[in-house]
Structures are given as structure tokens and as C-alpha cells.
mmCIF file of C-alpha atoms in Angstrom:
data_model
loop_
_atom_site.group_PDB
_atom_site.id
_atom_site.type_symbol
_atom_site.label_atom_id
_atom_site.label_comp_id
_atom_site.label_asym_id
_atom_site.label_seq_id
_atom_site.Cartn_x
_atom_site.Cartn_y
_atom_site.Cartn_z
ATOM 1 C CA MET A 1 13.428 -2.612 26.825
ATOM 2 C CA SER A 2 14.316 -6.095 27.475
ATOM 3 C CA ASP A 3 15.919 -8.884 25.551
ATOM 4 C CA LEU A 4 13.971 -11.454 27.396
ATOM 5 C CA PRO A 5 9.980 -12.488 26.761
ATOM 6 C CA PRO A 6 7.386 -11.084 28.895
ATOM 7 C CA ASP A 7 6.709 -12.588 32.315
ATOM 8 C CA PHE A 8 4.115 -12.910 34.877
ATOM 9 C CA VAL A 9 4.979 -9.312 36.248
ATOM 10 C CA ASP A 10 4.573 -7.737 32.645
ATOM 11 C CA GLN A 11 1.155 -9.263 32.599
ATOM 12 C CA VAL A 12 0.000 -7.644 35.816
ATOM 13 C CA HIS A 13 1.547 -4.351 34.597
ATOM 14 C CA ASP A 14 -0.156 -4.493 31.599
ATOM 15 C CA ALA A 15 -3.665 -5.420 33.166
ATOM 16 C CA TRP A 16 -3.177 -2.205 35.612
ATOM 17 C CA VAL A 17 -2.074 -0.117 32.792
ATOM 18 C CA ARG A 18 -5.421 -1.018 30.956
ATOM 19 C CA GLU A 19 -7.505 -0.799 34.195
ATOM 20 C CA ARG A 20 -6.045 2.423 35.760
ATOM 21 C CA PRO A 21 -4.095 4.608 32.980
ATOM 22 C CA ASP A 22 -4.118 7.378 35.438
ATOM 23 C CA LEU A 23 -1.316 5.870 37.436
ATOM 24 C CA ASP A 24 2.203 5.107 36.708
ATOM 25 C CA VAL A 25 2.511 1.674 37.655
ATOM 26 C CA THR A 26 6.321 1.098 36.762
ATOM 27 C CA PRO A 27 7.491 0.388 40.233
ATOM 28 C CA GLN A 28 5.322 -2.812 40.176
ATOM 29 C CA GLY A 29 8.076 -4.123 38.075
ATOM 30 C CA VAL A 30 10.579 -3.914 40.553
ATOM 31 C CA PHE A 31 8.682 -4.965 43.513
ATOM 32 C CA GLY A 32 6.851 -7.874 41.486
ATOM 33 C CA ARG A 33 10.064 -9.242 40.517
ATOM 34 C CA LEU A 34 11.597 -8.837 43.703
ATOM 35 C CA ARG A 35 9.007 -10.538 45.665
ATOM 36 C CA ARG A 36 9.046 -13.531 43.131
ATOM 37 C CA VAL A 37 12.652 -13.801 42.795
ATOM 38 C CA THR A 38 12.734 -13.781 46.837
ATOM 39 C CA HIS A 39 10.066 -16.453 46.980
ATOM 40 C CA ARG A 40 11.976 -18.774 44.263
ATOM 41 C CA VAL A 41 15.463 -18.228 45.534
ATOM 42 C CA THR A 42 14.271 -19.038 49.134
ATOM 43 C CA GLU A 43 12.791 -22.535 47.761
ATOM 44 C CA GLU A 44 16.136 -23.070 46.383
ATOM 45 C CA LEU A 45 18.177 -22.036 49.598
ATOM 46 C CA VAL A 46 15.706 -24.172 51.980
ATOM 47 C CA ALA A 47 16.166 -27.254 49.773
ATOM 48 C CA VAL A 48 19.727 -27.176 50.818
ATOM 49 C CA TYR A 49 18.916 -26.788 54.456
ATOM 50 C CA ARG A 50 16.380 -29.811 54.212
ATOM 51 C CA GLU A 51 19.153 -32.201 52.657
ATOM 52 C CA HIS A 52 21.016 -31.563 56.141
ATOM 53 C CA GLY A 53 17.702 -32.276 58.045
ATOM 54 C CA LEU A 54 17.583 -28.704 59.212
ATOM 55 C CA ALA A 55 14.381 -25.971 58.730
ATOM 56 C CA GLU A 56 15.388 -22.564 57.621
ATOM 57 C CA GLY A 57 15.179 -21.241 61.065
ATOM 58 C CA ASP A 58 17.371 -23.987 62.496
ATOM 59 C CA PHE A 59 19.916 -23.228 60.059
ATOM 60 C CA ASP A 60 19.805 -19.511 60.813
ATOM 61 C CA VAL A 61 20.576 -20.277 64.813
ATOM 62 C CA LEU A 62 23.236 -22.737 63.960
ATOM 63 C CA ALA A 63 24.934 -20.341 61.314
ATOM 64 C CA THR A 64 24.536 -17.504 63.842
ATOM 65 C CA LEU A 65 26.334 -19.661 66.757
ATOM 66 C CA ARG A 66 28.981 -20.667 64.282
ATOM 67 C CA ARG A 67 29.915 -17.420 62.982
ATOM 68 C CA ALA A 68 30.289 -16.086 66.432
ATOM 69 C CA GLY A 69 33.473 -17.862 66.597
ATOM 70 C CA ALA A 70 34.940 -20.009 69.727
ATOM 71 C CA PRO A 71 33.105 -20.922 71.799
ATOM 72 C CA TYR A 72 30.380 -20.631 69.354
ATOM 73 C CA ALA A 73 27.608 -19.326 71.914
ATOM 74 C CA HIS A 74 25.170 -16.541 72.431
ATOM 75 C CA SER A 75 22.374 -15.437 74.893
ATOM 76 C CA CYS A 76 19.025 -16.182 73.661
ATOM 77 C CA GLY A 77 18.399 -12.746 73.369
ATOM 78 C CA GLU A 78 21.317 -12.356 71.200
ATOM 79 C CA LEU A 79 20.120 -15.036 68.983
ATOM 80 C CA ALA A 80 16.594 -13.584 68.703
ATOM 81 C CA GLU A 81 18.147 -10.402 67.731
ATOM 82 C CA HIS A 82 20.571 -11.762 65.120
ATOM 83 C CA THR A 83 17.939 -14.004 63.488
ATOM 84 C CA LEU A 84 14.845 -11.389 63.901
ATOM 85 C CA VAL A 85 12.741 -13.877 65.732
ATOM 86 C CA THR A 86 10.704 -13.490 68.910
ATOM 87 C CA SER A 87 12.048 -14.555 72.100
ATOM 88 C CA GLY A 88 9.151 -17.262 72.237
ATOM 89 C CA GLY A 89 10.001 -18.349 68.407
ATOM 90 C CA MET A 90 13.603 -18.698 69.762
ATOM 91 C CA THR A 91 12.975 -20.782 72.635
ATOM 92 C CA LYS A 92 10.833 -23.391 70.289
ATOM 93 C CA ARG A 93 13.898 -23.467 67.741
ATOM 94 C CA ILE A 94 16.564 -23.937 70.772
ATOM 95 C CA ASP A 95 14.287 -26.652 72.293
ATOM 96 C CA ARG A 96 14.205 -28.326 68.796
ATOM 97 C CA LEU A 97 17.997 -27.990 68.226
ATOM 98 C CA GLU A 98 18.734 -29.176 71.780
ATOM 99 C CA ALA A 99 16.429 -32.376 71.586
ATOM 100 C CA ALA A 100 18.658 -33.332 68.468
ATOM 101 C CA GLY A 101 21.990 -32.703 70.351
ATOM 102 C CA LEU A 102 22.978 -29.848 68.135
ATOM 103 C CA VAL A 103 23.115 -27.094 71.124
ATOM 104 C CA ARG A 104 23.139 -27.047 74.683
ATOM 105 C CA ARG A 105 22.110 -24.414 77.316
ATOM 106 C CA ARG A 106 24.685 -23.665 80.121
ATOM 107 C CA VAL A 107 25.275 -21.005 82.391
ATOM 108 C CA SER A 108 27.030 -17.922 81.305
ATOM 109 C CA GLU A 109 30.741 -17.495 82.009
ATOM 110 C CA THR A 110 30.159 -13.720 82.411
ATOM 111 C CA ASP A 111 27.011 -13.572 84.175
ATOM 112 C CA GLY A 112 26.314 -16.409 86.464
ATOM 113 C CA ARG A 113 22.528 -15.817 86.316
ATOM 114 C CA GLY A 114 22.466 -15.746 82.775
ATOM 115 C CA ARG A 115 22.232 -18.647 80.286
ATOM 116 C CA VAL A 116 23.916 -19.076 76.890
ATOM 117 C CA VAL A 117 23.385 -21.303 74.007
ATOM 118 C CA GLU A 118 26.341 -23.146 72.346
ATOM 119 C CA LEU A 119 26.930 -25.557 69.400
ATOM 120 C CA THR A 120 27.972 -28.975 70.393
ATOM 121 C CA GLU A 121 30.619 -30.614 68.547
ATOM 122 C CA GLN A 122 27.818 -32.593 66.589
ATOM 123 C CA GLY A 123 26.021 -28.945 65.781
ATOM 124 C CA ARG A 124 29.382 -27.546 64.371
ATOM 125 C CA ALA A 125 30.058 -30.412 62.158
ATOM 126 C CA LEU A 126 26.529 -30.301 60.814
ATOM 127 C CA ILE A 127 26.491 -26.339 60.287
ATOM 128 C CA ASP A 128 29.947 -26.452 58.690
ATOM 129 C CA ALA A 129 28.693 -29.293 56.224
ATOM 130 C CA ALA A 130 25.509 -27.397 55.343
ATOM 131 C CA PHE A 131 27.358 -24.046 55.434
ATOM 132 C CA THR A 132 29.696 -25.478 52.818
ATOM 133 C CA ASP A 133 26.522 -26.524 50.603
ATOM 134 C CA HIS A 134 24.781 -23.479 51.088
ATOM 135 C CA VAL A 135 27.598 -21.298 49.769
ATOM 136 C CA ALA A 136 28.025 -23.531 46.910
ATOM 137 C CA ASN A 137 24.141 -23.181 46.190
ATOM 138 C CA GLN A 138 24.431 -19.360 46.396
ATOM 139 C CA HIS A 139 27.021 -19.494 43.599
ATOM 140 C CA ARG A 140 24.954 -21.733 41.667
ATOM 141 C CA LEU A 141 22.064 -19.367 41.749
ATOM 142 C CA LEU A 142 24.205 -16.196 41.201
ATOM 143 C CA ALA A 143 25.818 -18.052 38.191
ATOM 144 C CA MET A 144 22.353 -17.624 36.338
ATOM 145 C CA LEU A 145 23.244 -13.866 36.126
ATOM 146 C CA ASP A 146 25.344 -12.369 33.412
ATOM 147 C CA ASP A 147 28.780 -11.277 34.169
ATOM 148 C CA GLY A 148 28.931 -8.292 36.555
ATOM 149 C CA ASP A 149 25.240 -8.519 37.184
ATOM 150 C CA ALA A 150 25.897 -9.675 40.943
ATOM 151 C CA GLU A 151 27.845 -6.889 41.642
ATOM 152 C CA VAL A 152 25.467 -4.271 40.410
ATOM 153 C CA LEU A 153 22.750 -5.790 42.080
ATOM 154 C CA ASP A 154 24.650 -6.201 45.329
ATOM 155 C CA ARG A 155 25.510 -2.339 44.910
ATOM 156 C CA VAL A 156 21.954 -1.228 44.273
ATOM 157 C CA LEU A 157 20.546 -3.467 47.160
ATOM 158 C CA ARG A 158 23.056 -2.117 49.661
ATOM 159 C CA ARG A 159 22.171 1.645 48.595
ATOM 160 C CA TRP A 160 18.554 0.904 48.866
ATOM 161 C CA LEU A 161 18.911 -0.983 52.259
ATOM 162 C CA ALA A 162 20.796 2.224 53.673
ATOM 163 C CA HIS A 163 17.762 4.228 53.192
ATOM 164 C CA LEU A 164 15.503 1.928 54.838
ATOM 165 C CA GLU A 165 17.606 0.709 58.086
ATOM 166 C CA GLU A 166 20.264 1.775 60.193
ATOM 167 C CA PRO A 167 23.346 0.384 59.940
ATOM 168 C CA PRO A 168 24.601 -2.118 62.832
ATOM 169 C CA ALA A 169 25.925 -0.787 65.978
ATOM 170 C CA GLY A 170 28.774 -2.982 65.981
ATOM 171 C CA PRO A 171 30.711 -5.889 64.576
#
């Protein structure tokens, strides 16, 4: 089935086949490998963030603000929504980033009662450098695959995700 040597997931699969021959445990190959790849890739991605003095959550907040475009600002609620973090968790991240001089809180230009978080010049310079290295790292990781595999994987994951979550409401 594969030109690759057996891996840990194969060992787990074989043990379940032995112990529960009444079940079709073939899905474990997909889910086990997906979980292990996610763990390993996350380690590789986080290593690049650390080179820039950032934790994964810090990178997410700064990247969310940067890709928003000028003035590189979002409300705390929008940041929490974009990064899938609770408002309490977001407050801690923003406090840490603000103390480091990477973001600042200010009054919203559209709602005088509201507050927004925006990148400082220092924050923008840092996320631009970190994102450049992040994209290079992603290219490096995908280069481990055979030609065409990244496109196939992207298509399969896109189709699967379409069954699991609603498409975004807007841009």
C-alpha cells in the first residue's frame, strides 16, 4: 500500500486489528497521522515565532492586526473571533503585547465608547519580519512533500472542512 516503512500509526493499527478484529479501524490511519503531523508541524512553526520573541498566540494577534490593513486595528471582540480565543484569553495576550510596545489600545474612531487594539510601528516591523520567516518556513515544510501533493492535500482538506464548518460570512 505504501513505499514507506511502517510508522507508529501502523503499530497502533496492527494492535487494534489484533485486539478487535471485529472492527474496521482503517480510519485510525488518517486521524492518527493527521494528529501527529499537526503536532510536529506546530512545533516547527512555533520555533520560528520564538526566534522573534513571540509565542504562538502573540503571533496570531499581530498577524490578525497586520492583515486587517491600515490602520491595523480591530476591537478585542473581533480579535477573539479571528483567533478563536476567549475574550479573557485575548485580554491577557493584548496586555502582554501592549507591555512589549507592540500594540496599543485606543478609542474607536467609529464608536466613541468602543476601544480598538492597533499595531504600533514596532509591532508592525516585528510581525512583518516574523511573517516573512513564517512563510519561508511553510514553504520549507511543504517542500518535504512530493510534487503536486500539497495541492492535493489542500483540495482534500478544503472539501473536508466544508463539511465540518460554515463558510465565513464576509471577507
